[in-house]
Short mmCIF file of C-alpha atoms in Angstrom, two decimals:
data_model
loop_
_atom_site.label_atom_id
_atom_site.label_comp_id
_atom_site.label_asym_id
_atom_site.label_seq_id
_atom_site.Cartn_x
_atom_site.Cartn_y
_atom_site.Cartn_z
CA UNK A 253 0.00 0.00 0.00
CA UNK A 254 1.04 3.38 -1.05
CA UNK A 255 2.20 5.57 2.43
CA UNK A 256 1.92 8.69 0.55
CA UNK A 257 -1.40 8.72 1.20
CA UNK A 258 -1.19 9.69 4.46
CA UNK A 259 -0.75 13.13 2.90
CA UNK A 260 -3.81 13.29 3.06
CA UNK A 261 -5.17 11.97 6.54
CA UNK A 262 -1.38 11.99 8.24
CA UNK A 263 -1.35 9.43 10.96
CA UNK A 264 1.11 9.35 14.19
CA UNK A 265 1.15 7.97 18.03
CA UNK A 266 2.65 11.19 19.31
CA UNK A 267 -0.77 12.32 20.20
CA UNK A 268 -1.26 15.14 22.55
CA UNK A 269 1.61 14.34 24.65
CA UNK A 270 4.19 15.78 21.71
CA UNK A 271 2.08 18.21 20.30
CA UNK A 272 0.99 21.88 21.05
CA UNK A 273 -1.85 22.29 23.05
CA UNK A 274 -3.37 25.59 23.44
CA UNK A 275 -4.13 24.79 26.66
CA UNK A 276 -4.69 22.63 29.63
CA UNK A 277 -7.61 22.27 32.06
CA UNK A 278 -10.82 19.64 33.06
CA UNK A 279 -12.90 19.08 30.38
CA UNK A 280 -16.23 21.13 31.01
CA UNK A 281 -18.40 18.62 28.63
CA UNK A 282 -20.05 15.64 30.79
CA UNK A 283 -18.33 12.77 30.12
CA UNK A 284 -22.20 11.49 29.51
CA UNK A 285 -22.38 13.02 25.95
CA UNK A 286 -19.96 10.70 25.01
CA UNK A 287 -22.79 7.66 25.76
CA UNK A 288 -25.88 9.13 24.20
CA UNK A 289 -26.73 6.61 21.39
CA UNK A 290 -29.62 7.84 19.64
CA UNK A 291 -30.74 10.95 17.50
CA UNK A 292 -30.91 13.87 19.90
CA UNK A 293 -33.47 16.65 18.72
CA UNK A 294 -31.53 18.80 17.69
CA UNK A 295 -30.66 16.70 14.71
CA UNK A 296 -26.80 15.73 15.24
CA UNK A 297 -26.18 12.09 15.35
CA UNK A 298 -24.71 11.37 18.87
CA UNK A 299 -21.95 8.99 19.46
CA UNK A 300 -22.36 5.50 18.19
CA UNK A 301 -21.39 2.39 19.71
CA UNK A 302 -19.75 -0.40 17.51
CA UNK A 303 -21.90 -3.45 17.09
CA UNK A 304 -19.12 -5.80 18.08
CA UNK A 305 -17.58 -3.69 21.16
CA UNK A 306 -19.64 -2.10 23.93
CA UNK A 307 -16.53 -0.43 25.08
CA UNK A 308 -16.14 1.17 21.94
CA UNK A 309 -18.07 4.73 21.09
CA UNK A 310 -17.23 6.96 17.68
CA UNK A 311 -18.76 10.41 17.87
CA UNK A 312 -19.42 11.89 14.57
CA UNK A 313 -17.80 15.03 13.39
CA UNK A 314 -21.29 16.98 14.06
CA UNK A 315 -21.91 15.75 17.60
CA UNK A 316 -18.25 16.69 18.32
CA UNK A 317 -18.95 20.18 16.97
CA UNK A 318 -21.97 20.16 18.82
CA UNK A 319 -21.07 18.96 22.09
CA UNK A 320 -17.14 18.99 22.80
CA UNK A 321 -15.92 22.58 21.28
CA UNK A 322 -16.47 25.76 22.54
CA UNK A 323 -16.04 29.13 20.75
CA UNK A 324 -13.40 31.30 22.54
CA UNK A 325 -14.01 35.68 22.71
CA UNK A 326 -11.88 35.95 19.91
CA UNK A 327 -13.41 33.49 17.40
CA UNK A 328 -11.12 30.58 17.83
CA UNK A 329 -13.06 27.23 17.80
CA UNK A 330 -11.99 25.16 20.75
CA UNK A 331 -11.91 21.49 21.24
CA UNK A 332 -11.18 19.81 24.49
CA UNK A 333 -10.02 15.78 24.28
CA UNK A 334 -10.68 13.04 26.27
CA UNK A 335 -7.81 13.72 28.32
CA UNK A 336 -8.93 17.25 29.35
CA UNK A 337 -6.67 18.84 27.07
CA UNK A 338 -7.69 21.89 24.91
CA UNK A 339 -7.01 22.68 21.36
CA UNK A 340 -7.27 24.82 18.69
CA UNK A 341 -8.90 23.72 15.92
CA UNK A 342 -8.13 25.39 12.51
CA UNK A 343 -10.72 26.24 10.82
CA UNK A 344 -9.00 28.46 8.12
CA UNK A 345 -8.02 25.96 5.09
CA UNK A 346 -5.29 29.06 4.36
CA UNK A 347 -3.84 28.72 8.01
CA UNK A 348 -0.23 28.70 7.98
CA UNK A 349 0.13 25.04 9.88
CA UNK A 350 -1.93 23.52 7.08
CA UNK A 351 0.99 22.79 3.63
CA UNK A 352 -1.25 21.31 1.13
CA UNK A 353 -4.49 23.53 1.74
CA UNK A 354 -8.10 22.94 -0.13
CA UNK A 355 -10.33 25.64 -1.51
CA UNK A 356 -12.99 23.38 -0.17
CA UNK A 357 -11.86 23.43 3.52
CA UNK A 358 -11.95 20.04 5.42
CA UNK A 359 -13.57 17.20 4.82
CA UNK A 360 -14.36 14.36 8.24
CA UNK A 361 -14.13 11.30 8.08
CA UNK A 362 -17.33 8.93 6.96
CA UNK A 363 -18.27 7.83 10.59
CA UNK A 364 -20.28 4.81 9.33
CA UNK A 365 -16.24 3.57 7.72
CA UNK A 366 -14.94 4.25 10.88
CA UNK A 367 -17.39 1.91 12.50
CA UNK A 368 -17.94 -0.59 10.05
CA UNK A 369 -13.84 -0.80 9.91
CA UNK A 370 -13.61 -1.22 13.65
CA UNK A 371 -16.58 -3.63 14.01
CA UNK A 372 -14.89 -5.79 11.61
CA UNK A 373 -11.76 -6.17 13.95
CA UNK A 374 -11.49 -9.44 15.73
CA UNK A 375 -13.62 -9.86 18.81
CA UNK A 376 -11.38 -10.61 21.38
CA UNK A 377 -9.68 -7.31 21.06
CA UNK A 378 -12.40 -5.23 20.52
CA UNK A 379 -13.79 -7.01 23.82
CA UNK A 380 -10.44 -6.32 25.83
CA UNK A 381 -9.99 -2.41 24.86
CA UNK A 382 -12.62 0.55 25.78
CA UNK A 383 -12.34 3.82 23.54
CA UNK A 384 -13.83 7.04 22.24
CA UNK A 385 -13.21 8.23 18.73
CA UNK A 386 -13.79 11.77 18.02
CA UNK A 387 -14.12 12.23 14.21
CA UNK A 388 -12.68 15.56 14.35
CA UNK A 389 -14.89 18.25 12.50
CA UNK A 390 -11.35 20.04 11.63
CA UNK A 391 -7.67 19.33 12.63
CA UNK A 392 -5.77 20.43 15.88
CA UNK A 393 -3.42 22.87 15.75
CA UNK A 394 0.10 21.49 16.30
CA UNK A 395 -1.21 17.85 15.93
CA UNK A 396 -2.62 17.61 12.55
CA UNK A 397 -2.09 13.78 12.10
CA UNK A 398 -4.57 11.25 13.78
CA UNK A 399 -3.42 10.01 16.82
CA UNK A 400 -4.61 7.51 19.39
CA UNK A 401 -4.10 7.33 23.62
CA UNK A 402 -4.95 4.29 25.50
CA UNK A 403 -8.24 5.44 25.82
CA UNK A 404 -8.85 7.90 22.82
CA UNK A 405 -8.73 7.92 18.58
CA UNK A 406 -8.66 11.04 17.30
CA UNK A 407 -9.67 10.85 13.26
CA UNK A 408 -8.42 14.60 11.46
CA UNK A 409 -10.09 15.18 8.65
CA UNK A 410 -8.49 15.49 5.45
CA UNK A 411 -8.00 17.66 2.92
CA UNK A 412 -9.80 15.55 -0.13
CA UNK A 413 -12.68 13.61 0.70
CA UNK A 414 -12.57 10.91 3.18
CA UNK A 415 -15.02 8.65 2.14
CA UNK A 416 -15.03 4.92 2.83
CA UNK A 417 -11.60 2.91 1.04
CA UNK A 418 -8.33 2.52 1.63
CA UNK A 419 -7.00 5.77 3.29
CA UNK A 420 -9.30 5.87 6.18
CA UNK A 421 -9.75 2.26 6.59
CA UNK A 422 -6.25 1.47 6.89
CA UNK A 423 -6.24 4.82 9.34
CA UNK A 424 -8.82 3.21 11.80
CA UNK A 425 -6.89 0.08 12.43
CA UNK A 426 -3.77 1.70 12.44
CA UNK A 427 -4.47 3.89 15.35
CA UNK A 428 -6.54 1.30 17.01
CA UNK A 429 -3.17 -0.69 16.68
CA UNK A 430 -1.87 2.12 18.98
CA UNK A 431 -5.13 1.69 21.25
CA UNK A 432 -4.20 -1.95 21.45
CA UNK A 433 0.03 -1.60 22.98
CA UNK A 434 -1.40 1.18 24.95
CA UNK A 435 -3.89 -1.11 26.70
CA UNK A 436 -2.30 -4.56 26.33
CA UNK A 437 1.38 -4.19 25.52
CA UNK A 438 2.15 -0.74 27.68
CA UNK A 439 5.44 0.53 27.65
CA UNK A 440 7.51 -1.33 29.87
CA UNK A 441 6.16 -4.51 29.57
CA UNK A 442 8.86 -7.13 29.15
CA UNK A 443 6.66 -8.38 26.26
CA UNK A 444 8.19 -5.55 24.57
CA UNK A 445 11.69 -7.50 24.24
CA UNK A 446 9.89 -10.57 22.62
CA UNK A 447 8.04 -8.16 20.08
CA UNK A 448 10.81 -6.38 19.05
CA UNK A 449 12.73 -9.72 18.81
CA UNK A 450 10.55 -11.35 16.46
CA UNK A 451 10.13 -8.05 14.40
CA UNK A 452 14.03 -8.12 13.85
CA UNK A 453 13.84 -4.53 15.35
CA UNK A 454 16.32 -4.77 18.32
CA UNK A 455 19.02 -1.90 17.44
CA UNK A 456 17.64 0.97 19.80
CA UNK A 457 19.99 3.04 17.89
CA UNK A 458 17.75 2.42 14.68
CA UNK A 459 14.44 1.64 16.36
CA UNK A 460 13.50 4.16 18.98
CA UNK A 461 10.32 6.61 20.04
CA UNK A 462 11.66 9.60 18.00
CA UNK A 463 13.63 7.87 15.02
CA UNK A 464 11.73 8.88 11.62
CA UNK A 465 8.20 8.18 12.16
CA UNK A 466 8.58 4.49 10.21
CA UNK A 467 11.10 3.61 12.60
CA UNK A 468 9.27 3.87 15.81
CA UNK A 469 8.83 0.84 17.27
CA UNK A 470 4.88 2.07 18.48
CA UNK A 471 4.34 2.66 14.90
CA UNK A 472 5.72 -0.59 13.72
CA UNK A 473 3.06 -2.71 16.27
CA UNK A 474 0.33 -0.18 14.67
CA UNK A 475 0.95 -1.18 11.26
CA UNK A 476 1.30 -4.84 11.90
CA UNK A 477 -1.86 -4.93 13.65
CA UNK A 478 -3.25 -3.27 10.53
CA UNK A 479 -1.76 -5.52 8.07
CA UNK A 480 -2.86 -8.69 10.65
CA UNK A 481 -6.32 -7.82 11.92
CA UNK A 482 -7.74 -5.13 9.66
CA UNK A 483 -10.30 -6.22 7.03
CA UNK A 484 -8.92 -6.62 3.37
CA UNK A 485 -9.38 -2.78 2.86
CA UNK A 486 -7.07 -1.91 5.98
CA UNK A 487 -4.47 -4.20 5.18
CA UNK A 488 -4.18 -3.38 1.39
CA UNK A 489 -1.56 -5.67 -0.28
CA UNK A 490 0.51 -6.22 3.28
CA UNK A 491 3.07 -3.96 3.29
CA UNK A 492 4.09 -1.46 6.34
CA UNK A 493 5.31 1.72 6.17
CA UNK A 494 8.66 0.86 6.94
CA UNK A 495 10.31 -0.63 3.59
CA UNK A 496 12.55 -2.58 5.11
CA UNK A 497 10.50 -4.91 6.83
CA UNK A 498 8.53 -7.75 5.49
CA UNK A 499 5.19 -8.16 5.91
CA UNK A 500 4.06 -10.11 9.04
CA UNK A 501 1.29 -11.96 7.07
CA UNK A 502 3.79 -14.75 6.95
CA UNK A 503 5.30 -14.88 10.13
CA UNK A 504 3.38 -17.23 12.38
CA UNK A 505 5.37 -16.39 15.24
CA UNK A 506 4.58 -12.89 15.14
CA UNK A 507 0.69 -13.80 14.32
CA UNK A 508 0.97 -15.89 17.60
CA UNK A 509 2.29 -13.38 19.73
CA UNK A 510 -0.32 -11.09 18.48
CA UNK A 511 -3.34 -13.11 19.24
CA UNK A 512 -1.88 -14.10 22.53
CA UNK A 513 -2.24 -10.07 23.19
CA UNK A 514 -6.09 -10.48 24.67
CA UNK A 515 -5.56 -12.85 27.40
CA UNK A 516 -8.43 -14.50 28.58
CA UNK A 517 -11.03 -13.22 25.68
CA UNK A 518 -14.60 -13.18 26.12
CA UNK A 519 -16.57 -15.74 27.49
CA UNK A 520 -18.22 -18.33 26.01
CA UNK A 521 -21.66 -16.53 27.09
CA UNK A 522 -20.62 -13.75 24.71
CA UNK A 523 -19.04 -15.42 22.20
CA UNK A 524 -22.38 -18.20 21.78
CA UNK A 525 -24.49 -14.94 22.15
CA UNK A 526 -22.97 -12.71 19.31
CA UNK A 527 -24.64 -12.70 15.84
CA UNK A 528 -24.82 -10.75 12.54
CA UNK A 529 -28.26 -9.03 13.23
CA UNK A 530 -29.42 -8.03 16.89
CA UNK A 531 -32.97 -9.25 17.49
CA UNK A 532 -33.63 -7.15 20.85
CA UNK A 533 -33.11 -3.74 22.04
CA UNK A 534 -32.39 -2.36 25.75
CA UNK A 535 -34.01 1.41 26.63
CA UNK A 536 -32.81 3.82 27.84
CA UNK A 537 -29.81 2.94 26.84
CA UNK A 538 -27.02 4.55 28.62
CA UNK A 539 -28.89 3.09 31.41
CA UNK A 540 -28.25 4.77 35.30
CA UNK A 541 -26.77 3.10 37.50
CA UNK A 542 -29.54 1.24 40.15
CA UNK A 543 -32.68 2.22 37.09
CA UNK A 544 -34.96 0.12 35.56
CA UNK A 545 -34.20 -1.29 31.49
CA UNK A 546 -36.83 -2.18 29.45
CA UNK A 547 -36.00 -5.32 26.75
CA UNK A 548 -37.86 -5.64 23.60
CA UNK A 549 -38.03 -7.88 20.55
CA UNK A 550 -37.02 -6.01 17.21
CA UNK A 551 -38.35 -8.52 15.31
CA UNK A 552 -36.70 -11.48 13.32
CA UNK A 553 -37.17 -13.84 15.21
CA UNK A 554 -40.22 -15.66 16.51
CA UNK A 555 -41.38 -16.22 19.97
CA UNK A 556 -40.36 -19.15 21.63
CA UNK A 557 -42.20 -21.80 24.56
CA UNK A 558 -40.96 -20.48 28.01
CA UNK A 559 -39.86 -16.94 26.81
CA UNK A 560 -41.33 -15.62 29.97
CA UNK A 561 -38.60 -17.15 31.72
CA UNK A 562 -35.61 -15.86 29.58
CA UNK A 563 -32.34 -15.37 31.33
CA UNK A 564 -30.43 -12.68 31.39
CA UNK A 565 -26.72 -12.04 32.46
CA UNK A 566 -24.43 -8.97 32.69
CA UNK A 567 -21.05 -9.33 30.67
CA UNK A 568 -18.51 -6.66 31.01
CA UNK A 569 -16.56 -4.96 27.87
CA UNK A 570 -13.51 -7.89 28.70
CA UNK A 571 -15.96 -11.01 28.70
CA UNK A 572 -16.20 -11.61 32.92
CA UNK A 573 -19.48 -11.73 34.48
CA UNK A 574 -20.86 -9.09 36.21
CA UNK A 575 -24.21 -10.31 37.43
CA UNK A 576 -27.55 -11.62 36.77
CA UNK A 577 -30.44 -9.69 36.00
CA UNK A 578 -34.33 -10.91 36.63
CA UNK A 579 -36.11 -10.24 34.09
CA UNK A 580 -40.31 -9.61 34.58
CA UNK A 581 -42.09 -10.48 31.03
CA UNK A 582 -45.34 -7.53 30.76
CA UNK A 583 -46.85 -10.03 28.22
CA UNK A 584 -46.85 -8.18 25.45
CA UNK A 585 -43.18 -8.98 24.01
CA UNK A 586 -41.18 -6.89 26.74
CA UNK A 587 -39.57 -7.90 29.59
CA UNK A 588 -38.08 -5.11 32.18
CA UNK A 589 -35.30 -5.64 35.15
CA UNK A 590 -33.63 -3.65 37.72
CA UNK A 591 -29.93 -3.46 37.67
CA UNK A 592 -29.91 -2.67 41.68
CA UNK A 593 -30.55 -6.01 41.54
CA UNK A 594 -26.62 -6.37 40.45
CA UNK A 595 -23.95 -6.23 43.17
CA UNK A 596 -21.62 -4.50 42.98
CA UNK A 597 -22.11 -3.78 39.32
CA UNK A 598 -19.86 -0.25 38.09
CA UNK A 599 -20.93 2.17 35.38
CA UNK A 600 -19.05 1.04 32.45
CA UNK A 601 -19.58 -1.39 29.13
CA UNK A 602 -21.58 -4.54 29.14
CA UNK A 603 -22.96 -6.76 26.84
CA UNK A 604 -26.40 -8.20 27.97
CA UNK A 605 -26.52 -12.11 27.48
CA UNK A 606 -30.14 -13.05 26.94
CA UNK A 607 -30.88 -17.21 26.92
CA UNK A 608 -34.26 -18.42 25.74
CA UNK A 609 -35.88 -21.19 27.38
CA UNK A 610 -34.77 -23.27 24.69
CA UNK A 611 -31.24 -22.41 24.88
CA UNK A 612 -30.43 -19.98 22.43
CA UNK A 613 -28.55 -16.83 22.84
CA UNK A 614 -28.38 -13.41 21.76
CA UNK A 615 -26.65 -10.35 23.66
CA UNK A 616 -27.52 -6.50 23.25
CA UNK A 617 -24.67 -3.98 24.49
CA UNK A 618 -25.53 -1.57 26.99
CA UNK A 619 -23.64 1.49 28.77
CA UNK A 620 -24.29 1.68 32.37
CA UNK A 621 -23.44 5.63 33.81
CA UNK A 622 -23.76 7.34 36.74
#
């Protein structure tokens, strides 16, 4: 795959630790706009959560217009990250930071690409990572690539359409790559040794955090992650930026040491329970912590004998139970539960495992907040 097209949508770990914020301080935007899931009336779509990962929100560029900049006295659009940080966001296609400027202005990232390229990750690390991805409305001053934290993508918008293909594809596993060593292969990790082993990147004089951008070892576990677990789009022919290193497609050591990555997985509850097309839907949905859900059928599939006593259990984003629910059927196709019925149970990610009387399983994810 070509790199120079990340002229267009540049791409880089640095994030906002190595770039120039305009400044720091908490975030003023709930934390709670981030789980809002359906159309709010104002007409922006509000963040969506990826069919495959409960743990895993992308706000469209609208909703983060809408909901997570401000506009300071002086005109300059503000957008404050998941981290707290605040940035300027360049609005001006003719500002000085931006080298290859478009009459047109800035175009965001297709959201429903960004999802449909996540959802087709595998399951068990989609099910082991929790993140927000802002599809930026226009790019941060002093950080115009995408970057990625542990717990945050953040998708710049390019300069030429980003429509669904290669370029932003490729993008969305690549900095959910970056998601991934954050959360399972953080720095320090004697793991690290083994990776850059089988990579053939050991010479720290070569390979280090601020070599040339192909030579960072961070970027190197993106783009093999890519290549490895993004769908045929993402990976392209199987080449990484760096052209002096094969393709891991072939190397089943480094394919092994990849999938070992997730650890445990999801259970088998989940895994039994996860299909191509949902059959039930949970309201409200974020649900509050100690409230009442309602289920529902959405149709597909037909009733069963002993439906009133369908199970249901609480699966958190990583696969380990959280608790039981009991579920009261109303008779007419809905059944409604209490989750201060579930111990302990934290605001966070869950998948809910629903068993028919007959055995068969479906799940639904739900967001559980404060």
């Amino acid at each position: 795959m070509a790199h120079a097209m990340i002229d267009n949508l540049r791409r880089s770990s640095d994030g906002p630790a190595a770039a120039r914020a305009w400044f720091d301080f908490p975030s003023a935007i709930s934390a709670l706009s981030l789980l809002v899931l359906s159309l709010n009336p104002g007409g922006v779509r509000a963040a969506v959560t990826v069919p495959g990962a409960p743990g895993v929100q992308v706000i469209p560029a609208d909703e983060v217009l809408k909901d997570h900049t401000v506009t300071a006295p002086d005109g300059t659009l503000l957008f404050t990250d998941w981290e707290g940080v605040t940035w300027r966001l360049i609005t001006d296609p003719s500002d000085p930071e931006i080298t290859n400027p478009s009459a047109d202005g800035f175009y965001p990232a297709d959201w429903n690409a960004v999802v449909s390229t996540l959802d087709a990750l595998p399951d068990d690390f989609l099910w082991t990572t929790a993140c927000v991805v802002y599809v930026l409305p226009y790019p941060r001053s002093g950080a115009l690539s995408s970057s990625a934290t542990d717990r945050a993508i953040y998708l710049s918008p390019g300069v030429q359409p980003l429509e669904d293909g290669p370029v932003l594809r490729s993008t969305v596993a690549h900095e959910y790559g970056h998601v991934v060593h954050y959360t399972l292969l953080p720095d320090g990790d004697v793991r690290w040794d083994v990776y850059r082993k089988l990579r053939g990147i050991e010479d720290e004089s070569t390979f280090y955090a601020n070599a040339a951008h192909a030579y960072r070892p961070h970027e190197i576990f993106a783009e093999d992650f890519r290549v490895l677990f993004g769908d045929p789009v993402a990976a392209g022919d199987g080449s990484v930026e760096n052209p002096e290193l094969d393709s891991p497609q072939y190397d089943a050591d480094l394919i092994e040491f990849f999938e070992s990555l997730p650890g445990l997985g999801a259970t088998a509850d989940v895994a039994e329970a996860r299909v191509p097309q949902a059959s039930w839907q949970v309201f409200p949905n974020p649900a509050p912590l100690g409230g009442q859900v309602v289920l529902q059928r959405t149709g597909g599939e037909a009733a069963v004998d002993g439906e009133g006593e369908l199970g249901a259990i609480l699966v958190d984003a990583s696969g380990r139970r959280a608790g039981e629910l009991q579920l009261a059927p109303d008779g007419a196709g809905r059944w409604s539960a209490s989750l201060a019925d579930v111990a302990g149970l934290r605001a966070g990610a869950y998948w809910l495992v629903l068993r028919n009387a007959d055995g068969t399983a479906r799940s639904v994810s739900l967001r559980v907040i404060r």
